[in-house]
mmCIF file of C-alpha atoms and ligand atoms in Angstrom:
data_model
loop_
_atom_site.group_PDB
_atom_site.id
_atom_site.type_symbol
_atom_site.label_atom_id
_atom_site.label_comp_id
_atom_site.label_asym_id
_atom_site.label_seq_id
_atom_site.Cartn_x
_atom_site.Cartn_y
_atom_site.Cartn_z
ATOM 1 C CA UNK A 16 -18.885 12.182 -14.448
ATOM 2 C CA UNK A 17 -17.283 15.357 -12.827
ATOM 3 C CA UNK A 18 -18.529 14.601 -9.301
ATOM 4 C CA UNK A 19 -15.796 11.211 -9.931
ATOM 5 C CA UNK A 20 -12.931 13.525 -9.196
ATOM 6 C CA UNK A 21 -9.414 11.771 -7.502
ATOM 7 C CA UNK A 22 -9.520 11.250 -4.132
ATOM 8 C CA UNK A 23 -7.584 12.559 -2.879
ATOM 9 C CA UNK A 24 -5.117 14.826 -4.962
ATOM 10 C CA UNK A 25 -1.659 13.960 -5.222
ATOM 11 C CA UNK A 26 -0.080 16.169 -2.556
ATOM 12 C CA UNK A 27 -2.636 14.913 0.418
ATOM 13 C CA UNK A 28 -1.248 11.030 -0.684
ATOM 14 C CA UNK A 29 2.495 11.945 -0.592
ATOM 15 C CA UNK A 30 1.870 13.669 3.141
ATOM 16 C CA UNK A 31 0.355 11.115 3.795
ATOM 17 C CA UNK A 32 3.604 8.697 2.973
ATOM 18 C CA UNK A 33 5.608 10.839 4.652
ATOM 19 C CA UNK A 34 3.601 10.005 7.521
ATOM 20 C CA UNK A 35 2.888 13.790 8.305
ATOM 21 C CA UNK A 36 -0.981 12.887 9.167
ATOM 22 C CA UNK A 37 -1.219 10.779 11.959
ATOM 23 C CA UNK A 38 -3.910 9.677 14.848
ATOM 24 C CA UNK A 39 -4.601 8.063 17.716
ATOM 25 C CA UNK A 40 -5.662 5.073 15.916
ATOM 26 C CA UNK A 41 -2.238 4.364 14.647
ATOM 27 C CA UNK A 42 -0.323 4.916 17.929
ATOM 28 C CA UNK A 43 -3.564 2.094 19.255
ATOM 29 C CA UNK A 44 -2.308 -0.046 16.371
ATOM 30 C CA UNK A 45 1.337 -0.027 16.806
ATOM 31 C CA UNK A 46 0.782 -1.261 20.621
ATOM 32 C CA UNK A 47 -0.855 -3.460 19.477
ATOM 33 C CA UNK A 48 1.560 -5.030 16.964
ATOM 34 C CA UNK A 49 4.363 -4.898 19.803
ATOM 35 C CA UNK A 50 2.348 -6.667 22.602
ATOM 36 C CA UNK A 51 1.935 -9.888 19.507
ATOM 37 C CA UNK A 52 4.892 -9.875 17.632
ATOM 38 C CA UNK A 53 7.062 -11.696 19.534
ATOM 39 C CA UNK A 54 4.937 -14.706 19.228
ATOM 40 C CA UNK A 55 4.381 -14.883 15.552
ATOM 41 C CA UNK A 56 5.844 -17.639 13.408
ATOM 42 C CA UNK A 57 8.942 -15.630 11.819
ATOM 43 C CA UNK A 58 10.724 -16.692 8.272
ATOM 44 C CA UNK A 59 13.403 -15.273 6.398
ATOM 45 C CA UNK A 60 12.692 -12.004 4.633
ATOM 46 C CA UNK A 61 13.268 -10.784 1.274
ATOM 47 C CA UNK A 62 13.619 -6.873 1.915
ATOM 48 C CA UNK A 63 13.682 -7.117 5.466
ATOM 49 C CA UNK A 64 15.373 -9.497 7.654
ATOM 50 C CA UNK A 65 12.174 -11.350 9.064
ATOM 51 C CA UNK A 66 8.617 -12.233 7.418
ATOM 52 C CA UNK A 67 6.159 -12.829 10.325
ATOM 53 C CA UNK A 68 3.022 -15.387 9.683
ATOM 54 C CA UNK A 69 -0.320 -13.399 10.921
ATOM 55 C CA UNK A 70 -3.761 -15.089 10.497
ATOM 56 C CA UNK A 71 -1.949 -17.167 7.932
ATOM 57 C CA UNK A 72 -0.035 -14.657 5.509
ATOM 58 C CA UNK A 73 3.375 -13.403 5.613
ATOM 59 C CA UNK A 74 3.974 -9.638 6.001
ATOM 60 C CA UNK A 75 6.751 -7.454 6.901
ATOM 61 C CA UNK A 76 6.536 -7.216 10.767
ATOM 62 C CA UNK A 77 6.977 -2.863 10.673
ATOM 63 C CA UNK A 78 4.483 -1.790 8.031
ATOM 64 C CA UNK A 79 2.564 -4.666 6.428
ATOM 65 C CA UNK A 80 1.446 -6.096 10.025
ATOM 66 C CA UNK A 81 0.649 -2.685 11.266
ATOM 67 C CA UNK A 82 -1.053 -1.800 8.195
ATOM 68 C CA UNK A 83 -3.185 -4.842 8.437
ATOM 69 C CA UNK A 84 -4.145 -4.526 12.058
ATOM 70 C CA UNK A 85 -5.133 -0.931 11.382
ATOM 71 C CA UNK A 86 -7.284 -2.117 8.719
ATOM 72 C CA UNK A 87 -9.226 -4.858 10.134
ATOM 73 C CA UNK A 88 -9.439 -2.806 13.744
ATOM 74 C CA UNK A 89 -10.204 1.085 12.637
ATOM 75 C CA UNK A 90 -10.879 1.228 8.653
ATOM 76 C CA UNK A 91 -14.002 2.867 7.957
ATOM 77 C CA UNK A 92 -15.013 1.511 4.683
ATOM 78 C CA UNK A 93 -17.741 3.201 2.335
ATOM 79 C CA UNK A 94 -19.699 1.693 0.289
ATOM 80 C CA UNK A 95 -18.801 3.973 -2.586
ATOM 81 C CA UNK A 96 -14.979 2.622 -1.823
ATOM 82 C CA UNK A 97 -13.172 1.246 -4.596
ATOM 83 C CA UNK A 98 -10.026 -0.689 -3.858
ATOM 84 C CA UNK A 99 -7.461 -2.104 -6.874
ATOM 85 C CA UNK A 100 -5.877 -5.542 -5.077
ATOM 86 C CA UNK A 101 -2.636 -6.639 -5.756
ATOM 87 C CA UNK A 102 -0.152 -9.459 -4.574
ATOM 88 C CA UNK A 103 2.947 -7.238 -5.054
ATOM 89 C CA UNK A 104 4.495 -7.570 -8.567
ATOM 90 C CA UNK A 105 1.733 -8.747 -10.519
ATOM 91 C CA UNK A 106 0.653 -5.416 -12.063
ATOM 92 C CA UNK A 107 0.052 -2.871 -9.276
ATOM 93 C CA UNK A 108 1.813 -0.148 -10.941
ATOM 94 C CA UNK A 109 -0.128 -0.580 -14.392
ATOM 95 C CA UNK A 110 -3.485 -1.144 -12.816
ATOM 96 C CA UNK A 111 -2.975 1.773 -10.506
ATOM 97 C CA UNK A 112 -2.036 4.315 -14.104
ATOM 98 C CA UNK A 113 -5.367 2.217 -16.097
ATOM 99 C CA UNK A 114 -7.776 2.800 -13.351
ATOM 100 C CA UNK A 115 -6.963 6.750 -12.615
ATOM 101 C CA UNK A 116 -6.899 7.744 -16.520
ATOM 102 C CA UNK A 117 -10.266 5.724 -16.733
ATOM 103 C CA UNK A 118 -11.985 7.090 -14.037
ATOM 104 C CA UNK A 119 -10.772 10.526 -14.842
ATOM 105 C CA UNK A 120 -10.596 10.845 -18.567
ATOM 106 C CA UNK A 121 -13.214 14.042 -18.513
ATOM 107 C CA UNK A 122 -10.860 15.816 -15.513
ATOM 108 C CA UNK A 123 -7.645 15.423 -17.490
ATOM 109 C CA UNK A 124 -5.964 15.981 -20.743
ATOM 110 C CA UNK A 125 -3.813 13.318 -22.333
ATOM 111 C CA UNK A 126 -1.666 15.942 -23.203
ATOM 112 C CA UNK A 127 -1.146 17.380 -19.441
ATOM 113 C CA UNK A 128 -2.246 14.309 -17.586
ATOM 114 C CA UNK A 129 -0.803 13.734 -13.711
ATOM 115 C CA UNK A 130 0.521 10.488 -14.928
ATOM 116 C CA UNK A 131 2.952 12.540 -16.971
ATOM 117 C CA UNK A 132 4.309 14.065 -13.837
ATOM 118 C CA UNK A 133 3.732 11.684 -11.307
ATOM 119 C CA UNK A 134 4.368 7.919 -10.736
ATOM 120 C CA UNK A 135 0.855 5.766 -10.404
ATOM 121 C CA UNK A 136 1.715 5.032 -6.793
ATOM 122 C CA UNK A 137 1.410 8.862 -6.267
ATOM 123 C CA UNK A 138 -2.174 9.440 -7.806
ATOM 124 C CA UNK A 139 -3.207 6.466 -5.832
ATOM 125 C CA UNK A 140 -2.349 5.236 -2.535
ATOM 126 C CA UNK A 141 -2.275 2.133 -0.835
ATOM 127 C CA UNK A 142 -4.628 2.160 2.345
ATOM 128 C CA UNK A 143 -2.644 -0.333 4.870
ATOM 129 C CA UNK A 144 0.028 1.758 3.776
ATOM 130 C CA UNK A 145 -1.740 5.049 5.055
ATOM 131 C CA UNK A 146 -1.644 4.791 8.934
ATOM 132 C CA UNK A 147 -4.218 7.583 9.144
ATOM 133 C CA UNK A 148 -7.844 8.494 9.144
ATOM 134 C CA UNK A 149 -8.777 8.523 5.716
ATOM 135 C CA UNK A 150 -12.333 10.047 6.723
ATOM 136 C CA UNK A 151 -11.370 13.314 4.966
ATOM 137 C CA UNK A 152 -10.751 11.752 1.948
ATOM 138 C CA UNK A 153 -13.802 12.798 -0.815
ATOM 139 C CA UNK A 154 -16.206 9.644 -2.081
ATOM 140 C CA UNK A 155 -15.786 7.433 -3.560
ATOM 141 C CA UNK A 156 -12.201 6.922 -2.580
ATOM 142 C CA UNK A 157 -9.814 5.026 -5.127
ATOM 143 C CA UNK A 158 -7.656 3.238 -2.731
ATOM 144 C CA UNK A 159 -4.965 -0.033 -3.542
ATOM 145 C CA UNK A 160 -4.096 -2.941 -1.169
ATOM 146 C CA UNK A 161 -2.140 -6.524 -1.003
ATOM 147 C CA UNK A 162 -4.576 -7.429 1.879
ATOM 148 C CA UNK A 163 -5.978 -10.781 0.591
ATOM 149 C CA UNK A 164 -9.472 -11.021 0.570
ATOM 150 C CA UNK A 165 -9.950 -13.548 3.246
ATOM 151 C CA UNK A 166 -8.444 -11.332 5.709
ATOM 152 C CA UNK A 167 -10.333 -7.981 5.029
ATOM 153 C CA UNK A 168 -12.960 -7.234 6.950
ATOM 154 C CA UNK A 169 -16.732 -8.146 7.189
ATOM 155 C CA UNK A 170 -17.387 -4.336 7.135
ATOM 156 C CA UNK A 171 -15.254 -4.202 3.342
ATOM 157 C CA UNK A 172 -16.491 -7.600 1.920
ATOM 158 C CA UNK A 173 -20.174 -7.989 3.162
ATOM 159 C CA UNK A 174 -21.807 -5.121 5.080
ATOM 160 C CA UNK A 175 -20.934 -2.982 2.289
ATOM 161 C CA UNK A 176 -20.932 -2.735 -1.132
ATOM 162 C CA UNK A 177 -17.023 -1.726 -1.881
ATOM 163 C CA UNK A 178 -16.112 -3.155 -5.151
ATOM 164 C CA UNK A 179 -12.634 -4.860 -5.773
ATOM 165 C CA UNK A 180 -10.382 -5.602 -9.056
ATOM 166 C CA UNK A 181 -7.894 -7.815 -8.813
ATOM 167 C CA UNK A 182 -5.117 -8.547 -11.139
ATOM 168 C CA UNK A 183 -3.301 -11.984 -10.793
ATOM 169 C CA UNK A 184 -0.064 -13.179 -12.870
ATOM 170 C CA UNK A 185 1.913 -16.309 -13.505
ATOM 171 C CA UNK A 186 3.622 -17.136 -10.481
ATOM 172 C CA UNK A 187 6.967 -17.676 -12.447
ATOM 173 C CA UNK A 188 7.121 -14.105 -14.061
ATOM 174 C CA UNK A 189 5.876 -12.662 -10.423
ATOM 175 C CA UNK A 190 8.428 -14.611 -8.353
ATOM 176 C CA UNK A 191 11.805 -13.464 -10.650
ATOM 177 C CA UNK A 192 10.417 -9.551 -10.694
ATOM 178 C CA UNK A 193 9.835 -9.987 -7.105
ATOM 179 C CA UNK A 194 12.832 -11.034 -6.360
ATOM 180 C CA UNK A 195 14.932 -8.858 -8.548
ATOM 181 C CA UNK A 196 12.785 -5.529 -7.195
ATOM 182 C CA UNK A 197 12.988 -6.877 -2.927
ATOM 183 C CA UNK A 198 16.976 -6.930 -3.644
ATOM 184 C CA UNK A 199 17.215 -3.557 -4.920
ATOM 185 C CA UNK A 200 14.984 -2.817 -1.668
ATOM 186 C CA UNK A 201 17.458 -4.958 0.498
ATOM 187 C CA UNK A 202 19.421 -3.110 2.885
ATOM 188 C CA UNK A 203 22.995 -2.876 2.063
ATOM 189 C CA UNK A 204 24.227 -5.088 5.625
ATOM 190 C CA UNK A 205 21.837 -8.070 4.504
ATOM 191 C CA UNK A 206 23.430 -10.216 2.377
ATOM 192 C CA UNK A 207 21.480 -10.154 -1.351
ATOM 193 C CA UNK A 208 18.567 -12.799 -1.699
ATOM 194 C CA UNK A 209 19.638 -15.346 -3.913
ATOM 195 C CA UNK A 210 17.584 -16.843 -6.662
ATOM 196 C CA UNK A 211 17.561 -20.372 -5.110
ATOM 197 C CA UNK A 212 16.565 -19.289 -1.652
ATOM 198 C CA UNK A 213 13.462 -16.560 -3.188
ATOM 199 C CA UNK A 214 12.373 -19.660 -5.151
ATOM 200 C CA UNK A 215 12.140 -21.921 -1.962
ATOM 201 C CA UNK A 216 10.656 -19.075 0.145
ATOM 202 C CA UNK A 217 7.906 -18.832 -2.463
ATOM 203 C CA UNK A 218 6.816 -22.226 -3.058
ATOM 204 C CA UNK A 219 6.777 -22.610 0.552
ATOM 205 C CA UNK A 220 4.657 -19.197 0.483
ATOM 206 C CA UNK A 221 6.822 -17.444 2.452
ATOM 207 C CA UNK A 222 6.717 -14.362 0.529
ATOM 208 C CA UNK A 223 5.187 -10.850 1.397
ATOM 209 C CA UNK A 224 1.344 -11.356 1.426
ATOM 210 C CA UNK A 225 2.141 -15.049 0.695
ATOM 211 C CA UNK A 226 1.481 -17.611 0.089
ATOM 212 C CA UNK A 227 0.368 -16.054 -3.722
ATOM 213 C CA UNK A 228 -1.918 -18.959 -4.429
ATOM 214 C CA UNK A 229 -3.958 -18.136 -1.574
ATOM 215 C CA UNK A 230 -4.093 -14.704 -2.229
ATOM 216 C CA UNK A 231 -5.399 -15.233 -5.959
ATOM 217 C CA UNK A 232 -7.805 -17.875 -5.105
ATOM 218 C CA UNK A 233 -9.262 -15.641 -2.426
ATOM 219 C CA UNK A 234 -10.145 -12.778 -5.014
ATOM 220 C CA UNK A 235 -10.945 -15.563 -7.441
ATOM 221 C CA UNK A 236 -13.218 -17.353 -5.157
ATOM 222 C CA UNK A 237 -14.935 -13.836 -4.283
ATOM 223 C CA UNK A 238 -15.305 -12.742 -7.969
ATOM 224 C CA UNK A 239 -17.167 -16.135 -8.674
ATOM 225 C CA UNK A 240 -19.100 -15.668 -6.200
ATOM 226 C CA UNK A 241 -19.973 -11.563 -6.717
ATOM 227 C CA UNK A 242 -19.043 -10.479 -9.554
ATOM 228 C CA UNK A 243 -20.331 -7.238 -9.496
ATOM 229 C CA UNK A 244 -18.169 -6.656 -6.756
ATOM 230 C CA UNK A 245 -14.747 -8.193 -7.994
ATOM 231 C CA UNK A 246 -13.579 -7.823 -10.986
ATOM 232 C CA UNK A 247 -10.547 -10.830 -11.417
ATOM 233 C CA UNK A 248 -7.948 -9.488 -14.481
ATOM 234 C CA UNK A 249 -4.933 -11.534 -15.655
ATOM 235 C CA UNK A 250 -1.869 -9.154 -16.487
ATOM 236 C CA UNK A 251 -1.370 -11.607 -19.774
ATOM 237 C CA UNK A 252 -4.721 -10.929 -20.819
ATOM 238 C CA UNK A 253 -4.053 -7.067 -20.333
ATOM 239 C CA UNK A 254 -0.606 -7.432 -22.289
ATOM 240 C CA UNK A 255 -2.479 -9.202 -24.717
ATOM 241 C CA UNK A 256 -6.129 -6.927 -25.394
ATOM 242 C CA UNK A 257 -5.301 -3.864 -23.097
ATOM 243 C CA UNK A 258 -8.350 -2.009 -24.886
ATOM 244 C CA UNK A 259 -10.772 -4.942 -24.503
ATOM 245 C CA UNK A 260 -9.877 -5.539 -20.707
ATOM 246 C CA UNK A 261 -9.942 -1.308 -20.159
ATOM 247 C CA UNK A 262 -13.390 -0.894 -20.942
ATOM 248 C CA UNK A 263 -14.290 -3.927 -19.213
ATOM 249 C CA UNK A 264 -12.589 -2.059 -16.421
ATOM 250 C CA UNK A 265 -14.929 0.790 -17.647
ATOM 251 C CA UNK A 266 -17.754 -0.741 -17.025
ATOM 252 C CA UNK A 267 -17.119 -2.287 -13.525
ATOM 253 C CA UNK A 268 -16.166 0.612 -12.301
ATOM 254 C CA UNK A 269 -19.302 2.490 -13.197
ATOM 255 C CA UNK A 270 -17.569 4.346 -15.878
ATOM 256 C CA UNK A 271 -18.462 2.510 -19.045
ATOM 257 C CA UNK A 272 -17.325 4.202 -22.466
ATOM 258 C CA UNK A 273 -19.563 5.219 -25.017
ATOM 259 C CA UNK A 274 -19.338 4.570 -28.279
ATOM 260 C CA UNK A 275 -18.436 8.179 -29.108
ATOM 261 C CA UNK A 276 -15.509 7.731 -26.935
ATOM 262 C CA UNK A 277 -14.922 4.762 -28.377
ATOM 263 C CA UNK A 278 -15.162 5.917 -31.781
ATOM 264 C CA UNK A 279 -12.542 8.746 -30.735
ATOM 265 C CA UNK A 280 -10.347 6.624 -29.652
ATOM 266 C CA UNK A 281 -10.343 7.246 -25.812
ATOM 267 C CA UNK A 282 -9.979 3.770 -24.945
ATOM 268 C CA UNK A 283 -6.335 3.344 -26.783
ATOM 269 C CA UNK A 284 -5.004 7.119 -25.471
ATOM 270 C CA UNK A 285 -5.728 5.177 -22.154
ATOM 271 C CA UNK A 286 -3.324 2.452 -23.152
ATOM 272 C CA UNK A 287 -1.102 4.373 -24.221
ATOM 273 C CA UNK A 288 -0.560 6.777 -21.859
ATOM 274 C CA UNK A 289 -0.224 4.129 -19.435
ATOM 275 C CA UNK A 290 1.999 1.601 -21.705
ATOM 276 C CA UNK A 291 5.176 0.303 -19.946
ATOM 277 C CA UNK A 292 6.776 1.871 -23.092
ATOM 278 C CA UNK A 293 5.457 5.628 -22.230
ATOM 279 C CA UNK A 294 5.269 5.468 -18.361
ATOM 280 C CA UNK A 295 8.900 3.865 -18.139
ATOM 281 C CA UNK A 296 10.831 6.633 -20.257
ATOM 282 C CA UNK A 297 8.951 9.281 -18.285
ATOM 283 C CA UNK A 298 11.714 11.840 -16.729
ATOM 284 C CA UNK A 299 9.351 11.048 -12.943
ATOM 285 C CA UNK A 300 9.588 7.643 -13.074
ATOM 286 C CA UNK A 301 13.621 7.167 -14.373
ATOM 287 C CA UNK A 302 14.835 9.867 -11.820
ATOM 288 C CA UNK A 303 11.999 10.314 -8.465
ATOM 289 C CA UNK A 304 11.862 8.280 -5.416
ATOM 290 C CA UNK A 305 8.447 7.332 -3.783
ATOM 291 C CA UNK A 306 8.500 7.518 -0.174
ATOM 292 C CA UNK A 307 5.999 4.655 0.281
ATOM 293 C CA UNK A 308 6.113 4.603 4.207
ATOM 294 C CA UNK A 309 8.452 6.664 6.571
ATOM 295 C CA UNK A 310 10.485 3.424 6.279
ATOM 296 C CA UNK A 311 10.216 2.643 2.686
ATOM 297 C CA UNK A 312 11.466 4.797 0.433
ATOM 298 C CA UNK A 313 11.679 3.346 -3.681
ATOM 299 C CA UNK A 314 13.283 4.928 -6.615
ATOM 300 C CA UNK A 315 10.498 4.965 -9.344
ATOM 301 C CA UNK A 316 12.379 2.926 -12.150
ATOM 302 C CA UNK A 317 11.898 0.283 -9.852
ATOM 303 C CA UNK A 318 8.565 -0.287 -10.284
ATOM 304 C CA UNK A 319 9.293 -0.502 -14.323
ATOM 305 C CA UNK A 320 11.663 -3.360 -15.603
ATOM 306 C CA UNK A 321 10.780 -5.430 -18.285
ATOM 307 C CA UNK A 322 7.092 -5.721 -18.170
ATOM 308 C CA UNK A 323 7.351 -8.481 -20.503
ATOM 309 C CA UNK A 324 5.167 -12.074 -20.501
ATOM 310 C CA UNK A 325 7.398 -15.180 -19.609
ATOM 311 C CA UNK A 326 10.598 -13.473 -18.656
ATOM 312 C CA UNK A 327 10.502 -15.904 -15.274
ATOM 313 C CA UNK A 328 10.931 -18.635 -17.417
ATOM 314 C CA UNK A 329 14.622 -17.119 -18.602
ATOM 315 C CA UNK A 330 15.655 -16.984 -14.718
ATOM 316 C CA UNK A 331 14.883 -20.384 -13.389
ATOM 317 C CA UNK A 332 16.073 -23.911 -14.367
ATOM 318 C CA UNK A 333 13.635 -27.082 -15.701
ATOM 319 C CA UNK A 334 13.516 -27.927 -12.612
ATOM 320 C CA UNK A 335 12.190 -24.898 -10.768
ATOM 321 C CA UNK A 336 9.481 -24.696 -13.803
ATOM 322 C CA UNK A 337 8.333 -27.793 -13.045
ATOM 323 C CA UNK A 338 7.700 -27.615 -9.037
ATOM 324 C CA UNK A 339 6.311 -24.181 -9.843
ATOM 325 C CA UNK A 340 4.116 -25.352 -12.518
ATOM 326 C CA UNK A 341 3.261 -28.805 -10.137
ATOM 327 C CA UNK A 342 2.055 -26.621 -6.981
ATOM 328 C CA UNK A 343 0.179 -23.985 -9.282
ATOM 329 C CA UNK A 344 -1.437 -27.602 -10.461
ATOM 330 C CA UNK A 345 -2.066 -28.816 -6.763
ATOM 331 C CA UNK A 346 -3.153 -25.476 -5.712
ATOM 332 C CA UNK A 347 -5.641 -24.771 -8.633
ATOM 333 C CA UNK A 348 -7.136 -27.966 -9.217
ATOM 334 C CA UNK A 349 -11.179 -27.622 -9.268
ATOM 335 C CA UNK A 350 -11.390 -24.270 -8.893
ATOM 336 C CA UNK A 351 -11.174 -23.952 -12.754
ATOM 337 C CA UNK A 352 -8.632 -20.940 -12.391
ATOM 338 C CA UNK A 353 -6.007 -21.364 -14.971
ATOM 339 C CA UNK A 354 -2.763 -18.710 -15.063
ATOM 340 C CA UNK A 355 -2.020 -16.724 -18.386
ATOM 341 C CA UNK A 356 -4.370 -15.456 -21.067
HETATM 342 P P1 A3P B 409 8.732 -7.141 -14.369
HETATM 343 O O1 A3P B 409 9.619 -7.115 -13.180
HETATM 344 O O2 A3P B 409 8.438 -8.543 -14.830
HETATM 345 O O3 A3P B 409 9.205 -6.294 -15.475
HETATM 346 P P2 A3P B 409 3.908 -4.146 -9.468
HETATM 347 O O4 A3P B 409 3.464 -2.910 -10.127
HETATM 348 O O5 A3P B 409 2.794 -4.973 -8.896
HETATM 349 O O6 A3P B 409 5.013 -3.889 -8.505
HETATM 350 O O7 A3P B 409 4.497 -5.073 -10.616
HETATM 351 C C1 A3P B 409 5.699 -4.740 -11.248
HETATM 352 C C2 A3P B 409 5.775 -5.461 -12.559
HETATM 353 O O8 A3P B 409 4.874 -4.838 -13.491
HETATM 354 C C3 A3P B 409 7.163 -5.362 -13.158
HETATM 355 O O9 A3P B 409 7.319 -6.559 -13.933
HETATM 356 C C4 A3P B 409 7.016 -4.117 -14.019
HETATM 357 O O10 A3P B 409 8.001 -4.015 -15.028
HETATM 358 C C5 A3P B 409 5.623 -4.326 -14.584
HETATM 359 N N1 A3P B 409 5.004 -3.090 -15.053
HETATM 360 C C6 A3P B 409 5.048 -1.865 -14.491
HETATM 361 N N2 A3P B 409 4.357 -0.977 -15.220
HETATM 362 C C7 A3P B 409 3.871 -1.646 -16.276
HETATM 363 C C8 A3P B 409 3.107 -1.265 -17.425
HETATM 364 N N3 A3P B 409 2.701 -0.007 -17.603
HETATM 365 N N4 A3P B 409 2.781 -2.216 -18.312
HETATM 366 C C9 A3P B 409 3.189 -3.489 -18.145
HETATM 367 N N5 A3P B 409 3.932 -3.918 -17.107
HETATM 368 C C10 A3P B 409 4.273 -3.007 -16.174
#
């Protein structure tokens, strides 16, 4: 289990936020992304002033287009990859913390652990978020993205065997904490996002990596079909039996726990250490920024707020719950996907 170190370490992922490795590739990329943006559909953005519609989903037209493009043109996948996907705000942060401490639970001491030190996003990066050539990087490589499934490439999905977990949430709960988080992101001379506009945005999927349903059927869809390559998890379900659905992460991701472990108790120092309750009242994650692109820089307590189950519902009137709740219907039906636990 040694030989399952990080990859990389922490101080290779934040140089390579700040953007300090770079290559040809990128440079390709970005010309790229020039010569085609001005023909994309555009919409109204939440954190930026324009979405643009690529290949069907809506992404920021600086980092989440490039970041694509790089992808599906010069991403050299490995089979030993492993990839955590995310539609933003539906449990990124928390699967990011679960999947490091499993993977390295020999390497690491609860008592010193990097996720004492450093926020998730730090111990594991997001690869259309990494303009560079990850080649260096040691196998297998631990990487996060919000690229839905249908738009990765053959060379991820079917020429090789990278495996995938997913976590999806109720739209309600990920609308409100999107919205509240993309304010905070908002530049201060655009005019806030109001509630009534994100909610109108979303159900019209005009959201980054939208629209969600899309993005959780595609995972869903893929995880039907090869399970052993994506693992779906529901963020209610987690809330709900963290320990059950960590070693079920275990497992998929070749790192089952035995039943000594078990009987130590390795399974709940795992929870705990990565609890909303611990990780949010961590001096790194109240007080540190994340420089997430040369672009996007985030203060860590924004990726913790309430962490709670239902909290949309508090934000948004009967009748927003009920279009919500009628397109989740619409969008769902036969694919015998239902949202919570
Ligand atoms: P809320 O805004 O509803 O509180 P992401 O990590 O994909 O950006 O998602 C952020 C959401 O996950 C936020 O939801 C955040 O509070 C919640 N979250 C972050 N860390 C968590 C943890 N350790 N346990 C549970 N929820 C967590």
């Amino acid at each position: 289990m040694d030989s399952f170190l990080p990859s990389p370490d922490c101080d290779t992922i934040s140089k390579t936020y700040n953007g300090q490795i770079d290559s040809h590739l990128v440079q390709k990329t970005n010309e790229r992304c020039r010569e085609i943006l001005p023909n994309l559909p555009r919409g109204k953005g939440w954190m930026t002033e324009h979405l643009v519609q690529y290949q069907g989903v809506w992404l920021t037209p600086n980092v989440a287009l490039k970041g694509l493009m790089w992808v599906q043109g010069h991403f050299k996948p490995r089979s030993t990859d492993i990839f955590l996907a995310t539609f933003p705000k539906t449990g990124t942060t928390w699967l990011k913390a679960l999947t490091f401490a499993t993977i390295n639970r020999t390497r690491y001491g609860f008592a010193d652990h990097p996720l004492l030190t450093t926020v998730p996003h730090g111990c594991l990066p997001f690869l259309e978020a990494c303009p560079n050539d990850l080649d260096g990087f040691p196998s297998p490589r631990l990487l996060s993205t919000h690229i839905p499934y249908t738009l990765l490439p053959n060379s991820m999905t079917v020429n090789q065997s990278c495996r995938f977990a997913y976590i999806c949430r109720d739209p309600k709960d990920v609308l409100v904490s999107k919205w509240l988080f993309m304010n905070k992101l908002r530049p201060k001379e655009l005019a806030p996002i109001s509630l009534e506009e994100a909610f109108e945005l979303f159900c019209q999927g005009i959201s980054h990596y939208g629209p969600y349903w899309d993005h959780v059927l595609g995972y869903w869809k893929a995880s039907l079909e090869t399970p052993e390559k994506v693992l779906f998890l529901k963020y209610e379900e987690l809330k709900e039996e963290p320990s059950v659905v960590v070693k079920r992460l275990g497992e998929f991701l070749g790192h089952p726990f035995s039943l000594e472990e078990e009987s130590k108790g390795v399974v709940e120092e795992i929870v705990k250490l990565c609890s909303f309750e611990n990780l949010s009242n961590l001096e790194v994650n109240k007080s540190s920024v994340l420089k997430l692109s040369t672009q996007i820089i985030v203060d860590n307590r924004h990726f913790f707020r309430k962490g709670k189950v239902g909290d949309g519902r508090s934000y948004l009137t009967d009748e927003m719950i009920k279009r919500i709740n009628e397109i989740t219907s619409e969008k769902l039906l036969g694919s015998g996907l239902v949202f919570g636990s």
